[in-house]
Amino acid sequence: MKPRRWPLYTVLAFGYAFLYVPVLLLIVYSFNESRLVTVWTGFSTKWYGELLRNQQLLDAAWLSIRIAATNATFAVVLGTLAANALVRHGRFRGRGGFELLLTAPLVMPDVIIGLSLLLLFVAMQQTIGWPDGRGFTTITIAHLTFSMAYVAVVVRARLAQMDRSLEEAAMDLGARPLTVYLRITLPLIAPALLSGWLLAFTLSLDDLVIASFVSGPGSTTLPMVVYSSVRMGVSPQINALATLIVLFVTVAVIVVTLALRGGGGGRAR
Amino acid sequence: MAAPVPNRPVRDRRLSRIVNVGLPYLWLGLFFLLPLGIVLRISLAEPALAQPPYTALWEWLESGMVTIQLNFGNFMLVWADDLYLVAFLNSLRVALVCTLLCLLLGYPMAYAIATAPERWRLLLLMLIVLPFWTSFLIRVYAWIGILKANGFLNNFLLWLGVIDEPLAILHTQVAVYIGVVYSYLPFMILPLYANLTRLDRSLLEAAADLGCRPWRAFLRVTLPLSRAGIIAGSMLVFIPVVGEFVIPDLLGGPRTLMVGGMLWTEFFSNKDWPLAAALAMVLLGLLVVPFVLMQRWQQRAEARGS
Amino acid sequence: MASAIDRRSLEPWQDPQAEPYVRIERVTKKFGDIYAVDDVSLAIFQGEFFSLLGGSGCGKSTLLRLLAGLESPSAGRIHIDGVDVTDIPPYHRPVNMMFQSYALFPHMNVEQNVEFGLKQERMPRRERAERVAEMLDLLKITELRQRQPDQLSGGQRQRAALARSLAKHPKLLLLDEPLGALDKRLREHTQFELVNLQERIGTTFITVTHDQEEAMTMSTRIAVMDAGQIIQVDTPTGIYEYPNSRFVAEFIGSVNLFEGKVMRRDGDEVLVESPLGRSLQMHCPHPLALGTPVAVAVRPEKIKLCMDFRADAVNQIAGVVEDIAYLGDVSIYHVRVGPEKIVTMTLANIQPRTEQALTWGQEVAMEWSPTSGVVLTD
Ligand SMILES: Nc1ncnc2c1ncn2[C@@H]1O[C@H](COP(=O)(O)OP(=O)(O)OP(=O)(O)O)[C@@H](O)[C@H]1O
Ligand SMILES: [Mg+2]
């Protein structure tokens, strides 16, 4: 006797509606003519025009993108190293502490990370004179600290499911450990590196709280601009921005998924 | 054949360990652990009109002695002032309620996806992950337009004739609940899904074969076996929500104050860094227990998986 | 004595003067508390096709990985071609391995896979291309050179993996269940190919298998392993005809074991009293004390129908046919000879089935000769 599935699917449908209706409304009303976001008066793309003339917002977006890209690149390096350590170095001394340190940033409230890093930067500036002022560098360091943990999770899963005998075979055929890593391991975990990069990129692009703590005057990121605008109340420009972001993300996710499925990255057997 | 170089592999391995373990360790020690120590230090200082706005914790005297001043006043204040206590309790309540709501909504969804036909699964899962990739801030913002007095929800309900007057939802606790569940639902679904797909389907068939009704098989087999997923998902929601700032700030009101907002205000508006640090320390202390719990379960699940 | 010399060159293990090519000296490998390989010593000679045979988890793969350098021993030394390789890492050993899962690199095509090892030793490009072509040709996969591993069938993958592991002309090739992933038909076909290949190129092969038929077909010698230890090393005939223990006798093929005690010694023959009430007289070259508990092992095909059954004769036993398994060429008969004892006998089906003499429930008498079994003490 088969359990009836329609109650399950009802919940599922409700869940997806819950997740997607707000975003859809956001998109639809980005094309609304009226400044009052919730009252439909007619179709218009004028808010997109205004968005693109909003120099402050564009500057902030450019800064955020630069930070996000730098962060993602370094996060992939550090996160991959950490994943190597966890998967390939067995029970090294201090492993428990290592895992703890690597998991904590995943759940640590942003306010604590932000505050603590700011206090660190202030203390460092006082004692060693670096970082001189806060901005691009401090925000990137702060973002790296939690994004590398996310990358480590993604890469670790991929590494753990990789067939060890591939690396052993390479070694058996005369490849030294570094060669094995570069020629065999890295190509095979490349999809995870790519997802890790994208994840770190979006996490950084999305962060308001931590950046607010560790940024200085003159380095305002996109979420900070959006936040101060949102606090003033709803604004059609933000709707337009949201639409662009959703569009960008959807396309990126679809392209990456198809690319990863279509070949190139070898399957772990 | 190359000449035997017996020490090579040992050296290679040590170098590899220094790089792979050492670098991330160093980074996290420097930019994660050390800052927490500094927070502790500053939570024990006094606020001052200076740059930075707190008193030094120790001073070098001419004689080469060090005086250390510890000021527990900040912690006393946090404990004594009702305002802070209420904020902490409220944070815990919001986190608890929202974790339960996420579980109630997320479990059936994760279960439905995990048991859906193979070809649908990837798509359904992608649809869960996709919102996670779009801006968190903007998704919270979307709810302002929905919940406010002349927002979509009220307009819709008025149009239906269910209500005569707009409901005041925005800037209430309910709005915070909605926002939190909305933002954190994927964090609940993903570990649950991972856990449920790994669940051996033949166990359920065995249970059915032994005469177990589907509903009971679920209660006696599936639910206990998915405990690791439930705990992981719950902790991934609970811990960050306790310290959440953006959602209560944008959707909540004056009566829904949470610790995150409190800390923010003390830091940015009142410029009382030591008090903010003390709040952070208390918050951290509250989260240690669930965090350790999560870590334990994760390691146990891993040990069993390998 | 010409024949003796011949035999020695074909069977170097018979020659005390011969220098072993691979020497494993008292090697032990522990994983935590588990002895995966337990005090193993072995000598393997150049050009051998040597098989490690044993049940799952008995340490065959571990022994192979120790030879490849993928594991390092907890104790003991390993010599290959006169060099102590115990501390040499896998990438410097003159040994190559074919993995159980083949371990073909999924992001490289067949040609690149085969070429990988040659690139590592920085062989010049032209020479490398020649070698790759030679290997692909040797294994008849030249037309598959551009395929990715996931576009190959199981048998093709096996050939590609073999080509890759032979490309560097290793002194020793290790094969971990080389045919394990193939279906039965293909496996039988490939067994012969593998032996032909090995004879052609002359490389020393050490394979791992848990399929006894496979080991019997392919090997010059077989080492039977159990729980990390080597129980017996011998030629396939030796292992089959003269097992040294109950374990080996039962592991290879099927066997009838008659438990008993040594009653009398008579030159090379011993008389064994069995609780079934029968005396068994067997050839036994090594001395055994009277009263030693032993088992007499007789293979089912060595048992014949007895035409002149006598109650007091040796090596005769009577019973009732309980079960018949018809396999086409032969039939296997299970004959109950006592309340707890069933004897298995294989008879060739010379007559068509319908005309067979034996049916269920029939009483039969059976016999065997003193030289068609062995006396086991272990
Ligand atoms: N890396 C390891 N860590 C711990 N134990 C191991 C490891 N590798 C092997 N073992 C253990 O050592 C024993 C021998 O394993 P091995 O793989 O050599 O067996 P095998 O004879 O090849 O078996 P199979 O026929 O199943 O392949 C087993 O008990 C196994 O569990
Ligand atoms: Mg094995």
GROMACS .gro file of N, CA and C in nm, chain A residues 163 165-166 168-177 179 183-184 187-188 266-267 269, chain C residues 65 90-91 95-97 99 101 103-108 116-117 120 150 157 164 168:
model
  126
  163ASP      N    1   3.782   0.918  -0.576
  163ASP     CA    2   3.843   0.786  -0.564
  163ASP      C    3   3.993   0.800  -0.537
  165SER      N    4   4.218   0.587  -0.540
  165SER     CA    5   4.308   0.507  -0.622
  165SER      C    6   4.354   0.585  -0.746
  166LEU      N    7   4.279   0.691  -0.785
  166LEU     CA    8   4.326   0.772  -0.898
  166LEU      C    9   4.459   0.838  -0.864
  168GLU      N   10   4.662   0.739  -0.627
  168GLU     CA   11   4.762   0.635  -0.607
  168GLU      C   12   4.816   0.585  -0.740
  169ALA      N   13   4.726   0.574  -0.838
  169ALA     CA   14   4.770   0.527  -0.969
  169ALA      C   15   4.870   0.626  -1.027
  170ALA      N   16   4.842   0.755  -1.014
  170ALA     CA   17   4.934   0.855  -1.067
  170ALA      C   18   5.070   0.844  -0.999
  171MET      N   19   5.066   0.823  -0.868
  171MET     CA   20   5.191   0.812  -0.793
  171MET      C   21   5.267   0.687  -0.836
  172ASP      N   22   5.191   0.580  -0.857
  172ASP     CA   23   5.249   0.454  -0.899
  172ASP      C   24   5.316   0.469  -1.036
  173LEU      N   25   5.261   0.559  -1.119
  173LEU     CA   26   5.318   0.580  -1.252
  173LEU      C   27   5.432   0.679  -1.249
  174GLY      N   28   5.474   0.718  -1.130
  174GLY     CA   29   5.595   0.799  -1.120
  174GLY      C   30   5.574   0.946  -1.091
  175ALA      N   31   5.449   0.988  -1.065
  175ALA     CA   32   5.426   1.129  -1.038
  175ALA      C   33   5.452   1.160  -0.892
  176ARG      N   34   5.528   1.269  -0.867
  176ARG     CA   35   5.554   1.310  -0.730
  176ARG      C   36   5.427   1.373  -0.672
  177PRO      N   37   5.418   1.379  -0.540
  177PRO     CA   38   5.292   1.425  -0.479
  177PRO      C   39   5.239   1.558  -0.533
  179THR      N   40   5.293   1.692  -0.828
  179THR     CA   41   5.244   1.667  -0.964
  179THR      C   42   5.107   1.598  -0.958
  183ARG      N   43   4.803   1.765  -1.144
  183ARG     CA   44   4.758   1.703  -1.269
  183ARG      C   45   4.633   1.617  -1.250
  184ILE      N   46   4.612   1.562  -1.131
  184ILE     CA   47   4.501   1.470  -1.111
  184ILE      C   48   4.396   1.530  -1.018
  187PRO      N   49   4.223   1.899  -1.131
  187PRO     CA   50   4.125   1.890  -1.239
  187PRO      C   51   3.996   1.819  -1.195
  188LEU      N   52   4.011   1.720  -1.108
  188LEU     CA   53   3.892   1.643  -1.071
  188LEU      C   54   3.804   1.716  -0.971
  266GLY      N   55   3.557   1.591  -1.488
  266GLY     CA   56   3.537   1.447  -1.492
  266GLY      C   57   3.451   1.401  -1.377
  267ARG      N   58   3.381   1.294  -1.398
  267ARG     CA   59   3.301   1.237  -1.290
  267ARG      C   60   3.388   1.160  -1.195
  269ARG      N   61   3.451   0.847  -0.998
  269ARG     CA   62   3.393   0.713  -1.009
  269ARG      C   63   3.409   0.638  -0.880
  640ARG      N   64   4.987  -0.366  -0.223
  640ARG     CA   65   5.014  -0.223  -0.205
  640ARG      C   66   5.147  -0.202  -0.133
  665PRO      N   67   5.652   0.515  -0.383
  665PRO     CA   68   5.597   0.447  -0.501
  665PRO      C   69   5.645   0.508  -0.632
  666TYR      N   70   5.664   0.640  -0.634
  666TYR     CA   71   5.700   0.702  -0.762
  666TYR      C   72   5.845   0.679  -0.800
  670VAL      N   73   5.813  -0.056  -1.035
  670VAL     CA   74   5.700  -0.147  -1.024
  670VAL      C   75   5.577  -0.069  -1.069
  671ASN      N   76   5.487  -0.132  -1.141
  671ASN     CA   77   5.361  -0.065  -1.170
  671ASN      C   78   5.246  -0.154  -1.133
  672MET      N   79   5.131  -0.089  -1.115
  672MET     CA   80   5.017  -0.160  -1.061
  672MET      C   81   4.895  -0.135  -1.146
  674PHE      N   82   4.501  -0.126  -1.101
  674PHE     CA   83   4.412  -0.118  -0.985
  674PHE      C   84   4.283  -0.196  -1.007
  676SER      N   85   3.986  -0.106  -0.946
  676SER     CA   86   3.883  -0.025  -1.012
  676SER      C   87   3.936   0.033  -1.142
  678ALA      N   88   4.115   0.267  -1.204
  678ALA     CA   89   4.167   0.400  -1.174
  678ALA      C   90   4.216   0.473  -1.298
  679LEU      N   91   4.142   0.463  -1.408
  679LEU     CA   92   4.176   0.543  -1.526
  679LEU      C   93   4.141   0.688  -1.496
  680PHE      N   94   4.228   0.779  -1.536
  680PHE     CA   95   4.201   0.919  -1.509
  680PHE      C   96   4.084   0.966  -1.594
  681PRO      N   97   3.974   1.008  -1.531
  681PRO     CA   98   3.853   1.035  -1.609
  681PRO      C   99   3.865   1.160  -1.696
  682HIS      N  100   3.962   1.246  -1.666
  682HIS     CA  101   3.973   1.369  -1.745
  682HIS      C  102   4.076   1.356  -1.857
  683MET      N  103   4.123   1.235  -1.881
  683MET     CA  104   4.218   1.215  -1.990
  683MET      C  105   4.167   1.102  -2.079
  691PHE      N  106   5.074   0.900  -1.948
  691PHE     CA  107   5.100   0.971  -1.823
  691PHE      C  108   5.230   0.931  -1.755
  692GLY      N  109   5.250   0.800  -1.740
  692GLY     CA  110   5.369   0.753  -1.670
  692GLY      C  111   5.497   0.788  -1.745
  695GLN      N  112   5.601   1.135  -1.685
  695GLN     CA  113   5.660   1.155  -1.554
  695GLN      C  114   5.809   1.125  -1.555
  725ASP      N  115   3.499   0.703  -1.962
  725ASP     CA  116   3.357   0.669  -1.944
  725ASP      C  117   3.288   0.634  -2.075
  732ARG      N  118   3.811  -0.091  -2.078
  732ARG     CA  119   3.874  -0.020  -1.970
  732ARG      C  120   3.988  -0.102  -1.911
  739ARG      N  121   4.831   0.108  -1.969
  739ARG     CA  122   4.892   0.215  -1.892
  739ARG      C  123   4.996   0.161  -1.795
  743LYS      N  124   5.549   0.169  -1.893
  743LYS     CA  125   5.683   0.205  -1.846
  743LYS      C  126   5.779   0.087  -1.844
   0.00000   0.00000   0.00000
